[in-house]
Tab-separated table of C-alpha atoms and ligand atoms in Angstrom:
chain	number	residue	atom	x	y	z
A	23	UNK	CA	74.309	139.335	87.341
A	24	UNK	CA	76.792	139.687	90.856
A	25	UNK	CA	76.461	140.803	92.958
A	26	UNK	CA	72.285	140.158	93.253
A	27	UNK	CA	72.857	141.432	97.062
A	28	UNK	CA	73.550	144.621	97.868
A	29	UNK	CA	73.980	145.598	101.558
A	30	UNK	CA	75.284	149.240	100.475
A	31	UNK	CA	71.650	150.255	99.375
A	32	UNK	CA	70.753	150.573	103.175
A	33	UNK	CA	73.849	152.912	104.053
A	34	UNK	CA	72.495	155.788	102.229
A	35	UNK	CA	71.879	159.152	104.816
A	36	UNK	CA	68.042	158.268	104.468
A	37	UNK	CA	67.927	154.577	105.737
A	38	UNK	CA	70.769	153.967	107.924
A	39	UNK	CA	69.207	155.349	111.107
A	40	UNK	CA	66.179	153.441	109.647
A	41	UNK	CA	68.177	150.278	109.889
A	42	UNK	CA	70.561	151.225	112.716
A	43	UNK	CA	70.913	148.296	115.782
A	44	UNK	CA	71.765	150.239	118.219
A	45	UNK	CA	71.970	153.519	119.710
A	46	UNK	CA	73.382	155.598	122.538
A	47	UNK	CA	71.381	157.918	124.892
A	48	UNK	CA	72.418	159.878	127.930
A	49	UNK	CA	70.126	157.862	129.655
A	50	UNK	CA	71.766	154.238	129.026
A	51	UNK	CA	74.915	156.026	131.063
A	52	UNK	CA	75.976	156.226	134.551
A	53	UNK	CA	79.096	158.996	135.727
A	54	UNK	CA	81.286	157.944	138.570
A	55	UNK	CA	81.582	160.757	141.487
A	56	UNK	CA	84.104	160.668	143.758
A	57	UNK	CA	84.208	162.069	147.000
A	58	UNK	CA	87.069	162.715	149.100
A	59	UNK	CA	87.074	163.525	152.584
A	60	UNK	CA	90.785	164.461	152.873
A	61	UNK	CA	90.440	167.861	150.709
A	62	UNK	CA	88.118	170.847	150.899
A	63	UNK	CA	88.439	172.013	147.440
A	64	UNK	CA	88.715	169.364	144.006
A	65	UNK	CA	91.488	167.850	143.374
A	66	UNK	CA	92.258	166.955	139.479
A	67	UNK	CA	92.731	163.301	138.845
A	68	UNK	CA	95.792	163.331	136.857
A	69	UNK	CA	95.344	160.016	134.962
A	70	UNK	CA	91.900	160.149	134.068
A	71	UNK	CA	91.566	164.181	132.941
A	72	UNK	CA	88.286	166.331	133.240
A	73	UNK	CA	87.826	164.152	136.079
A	74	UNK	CA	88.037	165.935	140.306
A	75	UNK	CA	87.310	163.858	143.334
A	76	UNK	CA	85.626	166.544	145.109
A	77	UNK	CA	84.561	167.569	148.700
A	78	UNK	CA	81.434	166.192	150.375
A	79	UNK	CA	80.226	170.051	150.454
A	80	UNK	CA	80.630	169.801	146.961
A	81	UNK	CA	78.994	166.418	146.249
A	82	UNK	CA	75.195	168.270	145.543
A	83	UNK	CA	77.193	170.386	142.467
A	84	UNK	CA	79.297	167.798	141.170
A	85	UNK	CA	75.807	165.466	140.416
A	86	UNK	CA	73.821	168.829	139.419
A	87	UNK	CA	77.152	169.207	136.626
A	88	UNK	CA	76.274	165.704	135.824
A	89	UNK	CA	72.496	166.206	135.230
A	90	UNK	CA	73.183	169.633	133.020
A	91	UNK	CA	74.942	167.325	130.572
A	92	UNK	CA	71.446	165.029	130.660
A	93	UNK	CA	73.127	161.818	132.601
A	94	UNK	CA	70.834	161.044	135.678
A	95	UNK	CA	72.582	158.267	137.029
A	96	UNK	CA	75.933	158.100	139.574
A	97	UNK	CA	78.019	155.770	141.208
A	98	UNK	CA	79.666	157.182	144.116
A	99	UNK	CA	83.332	156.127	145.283
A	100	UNK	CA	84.394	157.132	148.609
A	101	UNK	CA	88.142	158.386	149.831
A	102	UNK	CA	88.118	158.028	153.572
A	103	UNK	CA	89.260	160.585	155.889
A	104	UNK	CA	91.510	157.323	157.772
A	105	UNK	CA	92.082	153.793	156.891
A	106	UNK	CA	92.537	150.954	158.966
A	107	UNK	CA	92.626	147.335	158.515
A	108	UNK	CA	88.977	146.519	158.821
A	109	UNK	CA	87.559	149.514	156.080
A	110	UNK	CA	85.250	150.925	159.080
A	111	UNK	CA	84.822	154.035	157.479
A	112	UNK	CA	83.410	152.406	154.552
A	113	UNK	CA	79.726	151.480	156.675
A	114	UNK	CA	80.507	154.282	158.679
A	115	UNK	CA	76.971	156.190	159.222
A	116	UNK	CA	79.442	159.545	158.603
A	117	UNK	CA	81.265	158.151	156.143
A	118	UNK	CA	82.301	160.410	153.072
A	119	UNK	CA	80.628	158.257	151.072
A	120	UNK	CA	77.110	158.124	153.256
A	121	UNK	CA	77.698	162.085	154.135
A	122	UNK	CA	77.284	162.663	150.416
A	123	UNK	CA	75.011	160.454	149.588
A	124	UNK	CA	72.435	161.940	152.109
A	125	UNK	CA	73.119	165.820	150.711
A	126	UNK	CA	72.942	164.198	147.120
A	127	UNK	CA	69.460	162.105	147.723
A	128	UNK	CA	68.198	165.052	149.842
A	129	UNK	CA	68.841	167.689	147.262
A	130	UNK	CA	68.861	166.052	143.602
A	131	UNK	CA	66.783	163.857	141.613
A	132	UNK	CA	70.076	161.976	140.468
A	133	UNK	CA	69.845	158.028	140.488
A	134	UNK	CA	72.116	157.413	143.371
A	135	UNK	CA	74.397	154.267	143.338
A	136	UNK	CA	76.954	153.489	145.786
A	137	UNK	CA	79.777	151.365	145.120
A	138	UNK	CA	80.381	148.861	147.722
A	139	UNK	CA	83.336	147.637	148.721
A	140	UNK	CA	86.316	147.766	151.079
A	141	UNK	CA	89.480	148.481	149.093
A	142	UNK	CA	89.041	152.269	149.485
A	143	UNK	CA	88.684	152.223	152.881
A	144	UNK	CA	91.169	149.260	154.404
A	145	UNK	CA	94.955	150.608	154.695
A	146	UNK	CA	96.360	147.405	152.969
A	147	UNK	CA	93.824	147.981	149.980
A	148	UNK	CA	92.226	144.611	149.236
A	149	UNK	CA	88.539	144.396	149.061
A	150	UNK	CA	87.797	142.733	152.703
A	151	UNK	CA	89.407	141.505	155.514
A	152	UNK	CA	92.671	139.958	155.046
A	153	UNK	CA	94.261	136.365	156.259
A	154	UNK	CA	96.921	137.472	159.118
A	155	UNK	CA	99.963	136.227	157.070
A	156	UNK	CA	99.015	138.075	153.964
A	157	UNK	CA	101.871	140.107	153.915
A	158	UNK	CA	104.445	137.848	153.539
A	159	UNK	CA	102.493	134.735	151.806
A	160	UNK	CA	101.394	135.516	148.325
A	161	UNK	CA	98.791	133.041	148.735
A	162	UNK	CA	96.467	134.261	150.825
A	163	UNK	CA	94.534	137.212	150.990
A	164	UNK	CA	90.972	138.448	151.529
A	165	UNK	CA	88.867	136.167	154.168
A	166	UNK	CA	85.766	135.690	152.208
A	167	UNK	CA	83.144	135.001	154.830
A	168	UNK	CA	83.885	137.602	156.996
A	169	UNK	CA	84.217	139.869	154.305
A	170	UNK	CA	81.127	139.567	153.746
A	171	UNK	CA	79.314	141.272	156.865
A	172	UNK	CA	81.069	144.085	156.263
A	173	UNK	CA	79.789	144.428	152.764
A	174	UNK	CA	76.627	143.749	153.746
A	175	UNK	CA	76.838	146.296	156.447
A	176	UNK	CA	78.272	149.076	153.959
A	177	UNK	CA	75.475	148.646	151.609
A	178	UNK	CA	72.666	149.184	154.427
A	179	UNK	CA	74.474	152.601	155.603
A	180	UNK	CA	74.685	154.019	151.887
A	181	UNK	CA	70.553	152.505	151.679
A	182	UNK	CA	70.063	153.780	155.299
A	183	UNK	CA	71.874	157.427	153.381
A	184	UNK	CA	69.655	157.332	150.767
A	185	UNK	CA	70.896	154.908	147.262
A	186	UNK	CA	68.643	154.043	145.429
A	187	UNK	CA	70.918	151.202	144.384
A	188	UNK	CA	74.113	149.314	145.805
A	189	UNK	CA	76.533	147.870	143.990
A	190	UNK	CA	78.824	145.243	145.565
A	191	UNK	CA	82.585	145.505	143.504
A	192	UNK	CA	84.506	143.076	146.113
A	193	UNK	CA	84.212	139.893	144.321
A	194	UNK	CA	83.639	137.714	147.438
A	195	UNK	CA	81.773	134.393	147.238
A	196	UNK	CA	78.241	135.353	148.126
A	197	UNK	CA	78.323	138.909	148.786
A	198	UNK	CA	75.471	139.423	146.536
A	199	UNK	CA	73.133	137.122	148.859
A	200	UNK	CA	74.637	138.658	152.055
A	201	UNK	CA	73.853	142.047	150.880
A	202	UNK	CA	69.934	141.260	149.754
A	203	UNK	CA	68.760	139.989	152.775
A	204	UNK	CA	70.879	142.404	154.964
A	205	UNK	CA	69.374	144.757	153.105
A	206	UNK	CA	66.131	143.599	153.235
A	207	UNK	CA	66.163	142.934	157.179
A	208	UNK	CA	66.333	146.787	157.507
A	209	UNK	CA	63.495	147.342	155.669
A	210	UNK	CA	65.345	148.449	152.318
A	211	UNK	CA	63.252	145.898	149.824
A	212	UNK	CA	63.362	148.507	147.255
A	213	UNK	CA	66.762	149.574	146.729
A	214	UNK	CA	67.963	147.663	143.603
A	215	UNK	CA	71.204	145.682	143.387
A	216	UNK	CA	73.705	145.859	140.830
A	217	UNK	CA	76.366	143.230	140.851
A	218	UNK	CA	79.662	143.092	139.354
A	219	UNK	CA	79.276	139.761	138.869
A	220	UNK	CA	82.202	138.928	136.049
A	221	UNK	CA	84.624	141.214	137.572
A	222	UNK	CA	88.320	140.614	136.030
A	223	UNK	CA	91.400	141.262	137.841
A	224	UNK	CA	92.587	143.664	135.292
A	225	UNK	CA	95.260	146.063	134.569
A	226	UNK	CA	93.073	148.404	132.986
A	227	UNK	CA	92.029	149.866	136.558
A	228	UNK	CA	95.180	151.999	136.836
A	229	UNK	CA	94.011	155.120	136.304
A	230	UNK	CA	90.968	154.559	139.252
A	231	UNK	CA	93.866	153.519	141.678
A	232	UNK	CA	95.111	157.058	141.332
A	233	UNK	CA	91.517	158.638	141.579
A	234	UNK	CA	90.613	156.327	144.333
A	235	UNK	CA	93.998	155.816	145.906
A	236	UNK	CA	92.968	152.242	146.828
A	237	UNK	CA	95.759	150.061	144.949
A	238	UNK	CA	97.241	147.346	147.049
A	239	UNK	CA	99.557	148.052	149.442
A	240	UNK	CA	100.711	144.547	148.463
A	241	UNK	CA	100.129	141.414	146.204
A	242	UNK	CA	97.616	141.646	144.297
A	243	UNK	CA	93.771	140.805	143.583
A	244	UNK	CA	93.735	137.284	140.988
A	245	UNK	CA	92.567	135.256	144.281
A	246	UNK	CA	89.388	136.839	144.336
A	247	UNK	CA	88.973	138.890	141.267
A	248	UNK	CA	88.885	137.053	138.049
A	249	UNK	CA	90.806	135.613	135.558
A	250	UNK	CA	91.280	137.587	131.982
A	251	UNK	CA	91.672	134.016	130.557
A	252	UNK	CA	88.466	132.941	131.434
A	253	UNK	CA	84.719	133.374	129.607
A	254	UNK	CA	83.019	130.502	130.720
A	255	UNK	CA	83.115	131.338	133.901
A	256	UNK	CA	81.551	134.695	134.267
A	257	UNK	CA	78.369	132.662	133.583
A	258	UNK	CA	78.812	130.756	136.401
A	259	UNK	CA	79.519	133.968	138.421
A	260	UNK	CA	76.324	135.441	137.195
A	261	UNK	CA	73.885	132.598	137.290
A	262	UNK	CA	74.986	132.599	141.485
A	263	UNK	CA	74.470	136.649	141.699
A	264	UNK	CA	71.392	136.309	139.463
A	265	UNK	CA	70.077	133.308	142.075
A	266	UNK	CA	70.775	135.326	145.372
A	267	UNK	CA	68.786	138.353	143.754
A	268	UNK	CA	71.255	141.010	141.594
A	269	UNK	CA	69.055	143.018	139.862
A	270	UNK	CA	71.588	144.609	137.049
A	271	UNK	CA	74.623	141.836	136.213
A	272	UNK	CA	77.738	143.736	135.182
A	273	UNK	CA	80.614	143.399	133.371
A	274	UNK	CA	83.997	144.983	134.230
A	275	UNK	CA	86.287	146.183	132.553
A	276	UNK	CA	84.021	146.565	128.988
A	277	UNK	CA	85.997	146.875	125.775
A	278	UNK	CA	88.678	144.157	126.151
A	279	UNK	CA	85.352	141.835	127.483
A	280	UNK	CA	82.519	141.927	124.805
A	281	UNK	CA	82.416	138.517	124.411
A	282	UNK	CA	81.297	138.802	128.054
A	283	UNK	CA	79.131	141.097	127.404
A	284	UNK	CA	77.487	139.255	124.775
A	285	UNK	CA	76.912	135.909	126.540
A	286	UNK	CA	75.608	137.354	129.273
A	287	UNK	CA	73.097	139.233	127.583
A	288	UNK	CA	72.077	135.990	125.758
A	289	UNK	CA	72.511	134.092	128.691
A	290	UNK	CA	70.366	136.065	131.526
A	291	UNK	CA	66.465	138.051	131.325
A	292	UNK	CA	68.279	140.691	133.590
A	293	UNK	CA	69.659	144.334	132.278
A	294	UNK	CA	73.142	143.805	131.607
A	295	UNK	CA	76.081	146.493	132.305
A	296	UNK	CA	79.407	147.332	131.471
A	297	UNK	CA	81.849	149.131	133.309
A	298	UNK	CA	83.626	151.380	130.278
A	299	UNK	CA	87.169	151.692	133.163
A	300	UNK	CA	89.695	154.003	134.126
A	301	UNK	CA	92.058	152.665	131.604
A	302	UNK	CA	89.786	152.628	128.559
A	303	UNK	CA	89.509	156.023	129.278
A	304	UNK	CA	92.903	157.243	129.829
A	305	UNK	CA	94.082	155.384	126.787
A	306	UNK	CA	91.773	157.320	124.553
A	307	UNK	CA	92.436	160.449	126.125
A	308	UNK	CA	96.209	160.050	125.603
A	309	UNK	CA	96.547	159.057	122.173
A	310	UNK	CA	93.877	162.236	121.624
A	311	UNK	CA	96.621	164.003	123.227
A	312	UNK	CA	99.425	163.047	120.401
A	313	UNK	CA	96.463	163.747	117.933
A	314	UNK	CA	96.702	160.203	117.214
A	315	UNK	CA	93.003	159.502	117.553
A	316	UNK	CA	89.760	161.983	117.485
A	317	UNK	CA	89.099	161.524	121.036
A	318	UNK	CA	85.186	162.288	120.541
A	319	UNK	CA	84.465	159.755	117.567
A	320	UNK	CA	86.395	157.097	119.284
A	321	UNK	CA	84.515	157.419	122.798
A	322	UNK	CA	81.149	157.350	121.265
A	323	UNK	CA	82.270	153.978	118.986
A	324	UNK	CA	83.798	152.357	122.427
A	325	UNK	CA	80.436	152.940	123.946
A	326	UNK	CA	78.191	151.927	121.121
A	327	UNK	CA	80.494	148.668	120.824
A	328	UNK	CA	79.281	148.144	124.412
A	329	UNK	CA	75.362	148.583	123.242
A	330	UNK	CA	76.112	146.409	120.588
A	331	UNK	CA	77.366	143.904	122.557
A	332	UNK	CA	74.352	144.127	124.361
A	333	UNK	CA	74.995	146.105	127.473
A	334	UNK	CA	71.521	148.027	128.699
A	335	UNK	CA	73.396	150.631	130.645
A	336	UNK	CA	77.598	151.580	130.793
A	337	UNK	CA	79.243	153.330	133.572
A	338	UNK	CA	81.684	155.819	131.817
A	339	UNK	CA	84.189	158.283	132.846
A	340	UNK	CA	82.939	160.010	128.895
A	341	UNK	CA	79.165	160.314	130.638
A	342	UNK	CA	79.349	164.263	131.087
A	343	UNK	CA	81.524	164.685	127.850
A	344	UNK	CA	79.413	162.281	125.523
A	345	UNK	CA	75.556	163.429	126.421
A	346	UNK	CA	76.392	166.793	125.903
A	347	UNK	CA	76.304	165.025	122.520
A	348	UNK	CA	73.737	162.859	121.915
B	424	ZN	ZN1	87.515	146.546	145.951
């Protein structure tokens, strides 16, 4: 008489897509571009490989390689030509990143997204404008308020460029409010906002610091960024960006935060992302490397974890590699 229920008879080949919860598509994925203004021909990102930051003439092929693979969606990081210790060449109207942007919006039908944020662009590497003692006192760091007109004017020159969405990475108090109605002052109601509202100070962003050469030139980010330690709290971060207007909430890093991912998505009406990082990349890719671990089945489960989980969309550095699949 035992067992009376059977949960093998749906895992035969001819129910389990029938049954399936979730699924991956190239269009639930977003590929991260980067664009460097201090080369004219790409440069291989040694940490994260298949990956280039390439020229701003070469911005227009680098999305169309993108779009071949059936991904329509990027999010643009910027490598300055100079850094100083304001970021100006991050809401620079020539700035790499707005330069390519234009070309991209101009000449593709790519979903454009541009990252926005300061640590690229300021030559001590946080994400705004930093207390004058920082150097020496571990305990300060990024001044939040003014921080936070610089955002706001970064994201109105990529919208001015041509994104079709901004997404403000710098983790200070209110940025996502700033941003809107900046934003909205210029006439730019439509372009959509993406927050990364529960955005960890993690060490999983390695591999971008290479990529994106925007590591710290000192301390580090826990004052602003935010505690691994901490769930409850990423609700609190996105009930405020969810008040002052985000569109998309997202969650970075992904895999090491699906419990995140999972109350946020019960938590919020709102599309929920994840931000699949640098790290849970290169990890993958290395132990593929020392044929430890089939690098293609384990991407696409890392990724389907995250739609499980209940993320809507995932910025991935396996976008190209993985819809050439699906
Ligand atoms: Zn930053």
């Amino acid at each position: 008489m035992y067992p009376t229920d059977r949960p093998r008879r749906l895992r035969s080949d001819g129910i389990r897509p029938l049954v399936s919860e979730s699924s991956l598509s190239a269009s639930d994925l977003v590929a991260p571009v980067f664009v460097d203004a201090t080369t004219d021909e790409r440069v291989p990102i040694e940490s994260m490989p298949g990956h280039e930051r390439v020229p701003v003439e070469e911005a227009v092929a680098r999305v169309e390689e993108v779009r071949d693979t059936g991904v329509e969606a990027v999010i643009l990081f910027g490598i300055p030509e100079t850094k100083d210790p304001e970021g100006t060449r991050a809401y620079a109207a020539d700035g790499v990143v707005q330069r390519a942007i234009r070309r991209i919006s101009e000449s593709t039908d790519a979903y454009v997204i541009g990252d926005v944020c300061l640590c690229e662009y300021t030559d001590h590497g946080h994400c705004g404008v930093i207390e004058e003692d920082a150097e020496t006192d571990p305990t300060l760091t990024v001044r939040n308020d003014e921080t936070l007109e610089l955002l706001a004017e970064t994201a109105v020159s990529q919208a001015d460029a041509g994104a079709d969405m901004v997404a403000p990475s710098a983790m200070a108090d209110g940025q996502v409010g700033a941003i809107r109605s900046a934003l909205d002052d210029a006439g730019h109601e439509d372009v959509a906002l993406m927050s990364y509202a529960a955005k960890y100070e993690s060490a999983f962003y390695g591999p971008f610091r290479d990529a994106a050469d925007g590591a710290p030139a000192f301390g580090d980010r826990r004052h602003y960024q935010m505690d691994p330690a901490n769930r409850r709290e990423a609700l609190r971060e996105a009930r405020l960006d969810a008040e002052a207007g985000a569109d998309v909430l997202m969650v970075k890093p992904g895999l090491p935060y699906l419990d995140v991912v999972s109350d946020l998505r019960r938590e919020f009406d709102r599309p929920i992302a994840a931000y699949n990082v640098s790290g849970e990349y290169a990890m993958l890719h290395a132990a593929a490397e020392k044929g430890w671990l089939d690098l293609e089945a384990v991407a696409y489960e890392s990724l389907l974890s995250l739609k499980r989980a209940g993320a809507d969309l995932i910025v991935t550095y396996f976008a190209e590699d993985l819809a050439d699949r699906l």
